[in-house]
Each structure stands twice: as C-alpha cells, then as structure tokens.
C-alpha cells in the first residue's frame, strides 16, 4: 500500500507541475515516459504477489 501511495503522490505532483507549467518538464518527458512504461510489468507482478500474500 505504501508503494501505491508513493506512486499516487508522485503522479499527483507531476500532474500539478504540468498543469501549472512549472519548470522545464519537457526536458525530462521522454525519459519519464520510458521509465513509466518499463516499470509496468514489474509493478504488476509486485501487485499480484502482494495480493496473493495478503490472502493467506
């Protein structure tokens, strides 16, 4: 749950920064999107393992 909360907080911060136009986010956009895409499968595996572990 802590990882999920951390993820949501980071995404909330990013959305606010994009919306408000703070900083030079375009310099980091490609790297951010590549990293987000790369973490999807491992993150999904973590979520599934956590759910199985919590149902014992």
Short mmCIF file of N, CA, C and O in Angstrom, two decimals:
data_model
loop_
_atom_site.label_atom_id
_atom_site.label_comp_id
_atom_site.label_asym_id
_atom_site.label_seq_id
_atom_site.Cartn_x
_atom_site.Cartn_y
_atom_site.Cartn_z
N UNK A 1 0.82 -1.19 0.00
CA UNK A 1 0.00 0.00 0.00
C UNK A 1 0.87 1.26 0.00
O UNK A 1 0.52 2.25 -0.62
N UNK A 2 2.00 1.19 0.71
CA UNK A 2 2.89 2.35 0.76
C UNK A 2 3.44 2.69 -0.62
O UNK A 2 3.56 3.87 -0.98
N UNK A 3 3.77 1.67 -1.42
CA UNK A 3 4.27 1.91 -2.77
C UNK A 3 3.20 2.56 -3.63
O UNK A 3 3.48 3.47 -4.42
N UNK A 4 1.98 2.11 -3.48
CA UNK A 4 0.87 2.69 -4.23
C UNK A 4 0.67 4.15 -3.84
O UNK A 4 0.51 5.02 -4.70
N UNK A 5 0.70 4.44 -2.54
CA UNK A 5 0.54 5.81 -2.07
C UNK A 5 1.65 6.70 -2.60
O UNK A 5 1.41 7.84 -3.01
N UNK A 6 2.89 6.17 -2.60
CA UNK A 6 4.02 6.93 -3.11
C UNK A 6 3.85 7.22 -4.60
O UNK A 6 4.09 8.34 -5.05
N UNK A 7 3.41 6.23 -5.33
CA UNK A 7 3.17 6.38 -6.77
C UNK A 7 2.11 7.44 -7.03
O UNK A 7 2.27 8.31 -7.88
N UNK A 8 1.01 7.39 -6.30
CA UNK A 8 -0.07 8.36 -6.49
C UNK A 8 0.39 9.77 -6.14
O UNK A 8 0.03 10.72 -6.82
N UNK A 9 1.19 9.90 -5.09
CA UNK A 9 1.69 11.22 -4.71
C UNK A 9 2.59 11.79 -5.81
O UNK A 9 2.49 12.96 -6.17
N UNK A 10 3.46 10.95 -6.36
CA UNK A 10 4.34 11.39 -7.43
C UNK A 10 3.57 11.77 -8.68
O UNK A 10 3.87 12.79 -9.33
N UNK A 11 2.58 11.00 -9.02
CA UNK A 11 1.78 11.30 -10.21
C UNK A 11 0.95 12.56 -9.99
O UNK A 11 0.75 13.35 -10.91
N UNK A 12 0.48 12.76 -8.76
CA UNK A 12 -0.25 13.98 -8.44
C UNK A 12 0.64 15.21 -8.57
O UNK A 12 0.24 16.24 -9.12
N UNK A 13 1.89 15.07 -8.09
CA UNK A 13 2.84 16.17 -8.21
C UNK A 13 3.12 16.47 -9.67
O UNK A 13 3.13 17.63 -10.10
N UNK A 14 3.35 15.43 -10.46
CA UNK A 14 3.63 15.62 -11.88
C UNK A 14 2.45 16.30 -12.58
O UNK A 14 2.64 17.24 -13.36
N UNK A 15 1.25 15.84 -12.31
CA UNK A 15 0.07 16.44 -12.95
C UNK A 15 -0.04 17.92 -12.60
O UNK A 15 -0.34 18.75 -13.46
N UNK A 16 0.20 18.26 -11.33
CA UNK A 16 0.13 19.66 -10.92
C UNK A 16 1.22 20.48 -11.61
O UNK A 16 0.97 21.60 -12.06
N UNK A 17 2.43 19.92 -11.69
CA UNK A 17 3.53 20.64 -12.34
C UNK A 17 3.23 20.87 -13.81
O UNK A 17 3.46 21.97 -14.34
N UNK A 18 2.71 19.87 -14.48
CA UNK A 18 2.34 20.03 -15.89
C UNK A 18 1.23 21.05 -16.06
O UNK A 18 1.27 21.89 -16.95
N UNK A 19 0.23 20.96 -15.23
CA UNK A 19 -0.92 21.85 -15.30
C UNK A 19 -0.52 23.30 -15.05
O UNK A 19 -0.99 24.21 -15.72
N UNK A 20 0.34 23.52 -14.07
CA UNK A 20 0.73 24.87 -13.68
C UNK A 20 1.90 25.42 -14.51
O UNK A 20 2.21 26.59 -14.43
N UNK A 21 2.55 24.56 -15.28
CA UNK A 21 3.63 25.00 -16.13
C UNK A 21 4.93 25.28 -15.40
O UNK A 21 5.71 26.13 -15.81
N UNK A 22 5.21 24.57 -14.32
CA UNK A 22 6.43 24.78 -13.56
C UNK A 22 7.60 24.05 -14.18
O UNK A 22 7.49 22.90 -14.59
N UNK A 23 8.74 24.69 -14.20
CA UNK A 23 9.98 24.03 -14.59
C UNK A 23 10.06 23.72 -16.07
O UNK A 23 9.21 24.13 -16.86
N UNK A 24 11.08 22.99 -16.42
CA UNK A 24 11.32 22.57 -17.80
C UNK A 24 11.03 21.08 -17.90
O UNK A 24 11.93 20.27 -18.08
N UNK A 25 9.78 20.72 -17.75
CA UNK A 25 9.39 19.31 -17.74
C UNK A 25 9.63 18.63 -19.08
O UNK A 25 9.87 17.43 -19.13
N UNK A 26 9.59 19.41 -20.16
CA UNK A 26 9.80 18.81 -21.47
C UNK A 26 11.18 18.17 -21.60
O UNK A 26 11.36 17.21 -22.33
N UNK A 27 12.15 18.68 -20.84
CA UNK A 27 13.50 18.11 -20.87
C UNK A 27 13.52 16.69 -20.31
O UNK A 27 14.42 15.91 -20.61
N UNK A 28 12.57 16.35 -19.49
CA UNK A 28 12.55 15.06 -18.81
C UNK A 28 11.40 14.17 -19.28
O UNK A 28 11.29 13.03 -18.85
N UNK A 29 10.56 14.68 -20.14
CA UNK A 29 9.35 13.98 -20.54
C UNK A 29 9.61 12.61 -21.16
O UNK A 29 9.01 11.62 -20.76
N UNK A 30 10.50 12.54 -22.14
CA UNK A 30 10.77 11.26 -22.82
C UNK A 30 11.30 10.23 -21.83
O UNK A 30 10.85 9.09 -21.81
N UNK A 31 12.26 10.64 -20.99
CA UNK A 31 12.84 9.72 -20.01
C UNK A 31 11.77 9.25 -19.02
O UNK A 31 11.71 8.07 -18.65
N UNK A 32 10.92 10.15 -18.57
CA UNK A 32 9.85 9.81 -17.64
C UNK A 32 8.91 8.78 -18.26
O UNK A 32 8.58 7.76 -17.64
N UNK A 33 8.49 9.01 -19.48
CA UNK A 33 7.54 8.09 -20.13
C UNK A 33 8.18 6.73 -20.42
O UNK A 33 7.50 5.70 -20.28
N UNK A 34 9.45 6.71 -20.76
CA UNK A 34 10.15 5.44 -20.97
C UNK A 34 10.22 4.66 -19.66
O UNK A 34 9.98 3.45 -19.63
N UNK A 35 10.57 5.34 -18.59
CA UNK A 35 10.68 4.69 -17.28
C UNK A 35 9.31 4.20 -16.81
O UNK A 35 9.19 3.10 -16.26
N UNK A 36 8.28 4.99 -17.04
CA UNK A 36 6.93 4.58 -16.65
C UNK A 36 6.52 3.32 -17.41
O UNK A 36 5.98 2.38 -16.82
N UNK A 37 6.81 3.28 -18.67
CA UNK A 37 6.45 2.11 -19.49
C UNK A 37 7.24 0.89 -19.02
O UNK A 37 6.69 -0.21 -18.92
N UNK A 38 8.53 1.06 -18.72
CA UNK A 38 9.39 -0.05 -18.33
C UNK A 38 8.99 -0.66 -16.98
O UNK A 38 9.22 -1.84 -16.75
N UNK A 39 8.39 0.13 -16.11
CA UNK A 39 8.07 -0.39 -14.78
C UNK A 39 6.71 -1.08 -14.72
O UNK A 39 6.38 -1.71 -13.73
N UNK A 40 5.93 -0.99 -15.76
CA UNK A 40 4.57 -1.54 -15.71
C UNK A 40 4.53 -3.03 -15.41
O UNK A 40 3.80 -3.47 -14.53
N UNK A 41 5.29 -3.83 -16.14
CA UNK A 41 5.26 -5.29 -15.92
C UNK A 41 5.78 -5.67 -14.54
O UNK A 41 5.12 -6.42 -13.82
N UNK A 42 6.95 -5.14 -14.10
CA UNK A 42 7.40 -5.48 -12.75
C UNK A 42 6.44 -4.99 -11.66
O UNK A 42 6.22 -5.68 -10.66
N UNK A 43 5.86 -3.84 -11.86
CA UNK A 43 4.92 -3.31 -10.87
C UNK A 43 3.68 -4.18 -10.79
O UNK A 43 3.17 -4.47 -9.71
N UNK A 44 3.18 -4.62 -11.93
CA UNK A 44 2.01 -5.51 -11.97
C UNK A 44 2.33 -6.82 -11.25
O UNK A 44 1.54 -7.32 -10.47
N UNK A 45 3.52 -7.37 -11.50
CA UNK A 45 3.93 -8.61 -10.84
C UNK A 45 4.00 -8.41 -9.33
O UNK A 45 3.58 -9.28 -8.56
N UNK A 46 4.51 -7.26 -8.90
CA UNK A 46 4.57 -6.95 -7.47
C UNK A 46 3.16 -6.89 -6.88
O UNK A 46 2.89 -7.45 -5.81
N UNK A 47 2.26 -6.22 -7.55
CA UNK A 47 0.88 -6.10 -7.07
C UNK A 47 0.23 -7.47 -6.93
O UNK A 47 -0.44 -7.75 -5.94
N UNK A 48 0.41 -8.32 -7.94
CA UNK A 48 -0.18 -9.65 -7.90
C UNK A 48 0.40 -10.48 -6.76
O UNK A 48 -0.33 -11.17 -6.04
N UNK A 49 1.71 -10.41 -6.57
CA UNK A 49 2.35 -11.14 -5.48
C UNK A 49 1.87 -10.64 -4.12
O UNK A 49 1.62 -11.43 -3.20
N UNK A 50 1.73 -9.34 -4.00
CA UNK A 50 1.27 -8.75 -2.74
C UNK A 50 -0.16 -9.18 -2.44
O UNK A 50 -0.50 -9.47 -1.28
N UNK A 51 -1.00 -9.23 -3.45
CA UNK A 51 -2.38 -9.67 -3.25
C UNK A 51 -2.45 -11.13 -2.83
O UNK A 51 -3.23 -11.49 -1.97
N UNK A 52 -1.64 -11.96 -3.45
CA UNK A 52 -1.61 -13.38 -3.08
C UNK A 52 -1.10 -13.56 -1.67
O UNK A 52 -1.61 -14.38 -0.92
N UNK A 53 -0.08 -12.80 -1.28
CA UNK A 53 0.49 -12.87 0.06
C UNK A 53 -0.49 -12.38 1.12
O UNK A 53 -0.49 -12.89 2.24
N UNK A 54 -1.33 -11.43 0.77
CA UNK A 54 -2.29 -10.88 1.73
C UNK A 54 -3.52 -11.73 1.91
O UNK A 54 -4.29 -11.54 2.84
N UNK A 55 -3.70 -12.74 1.04
CA UNK A 55 -4.92 -13.56 1.13
C UNK A 55 -4.70 -14.87 1.89
O UNK A 55 -5.54 -15.73 1.86
N UNK A 56 -3.56 -15.00 2.55
CA UNK A 56 -3.27 -16.25 3.27
C UNK A 56 -4.11 -16.38 4.50
O UNK A 56 -4.51 -15.60 5.19
#
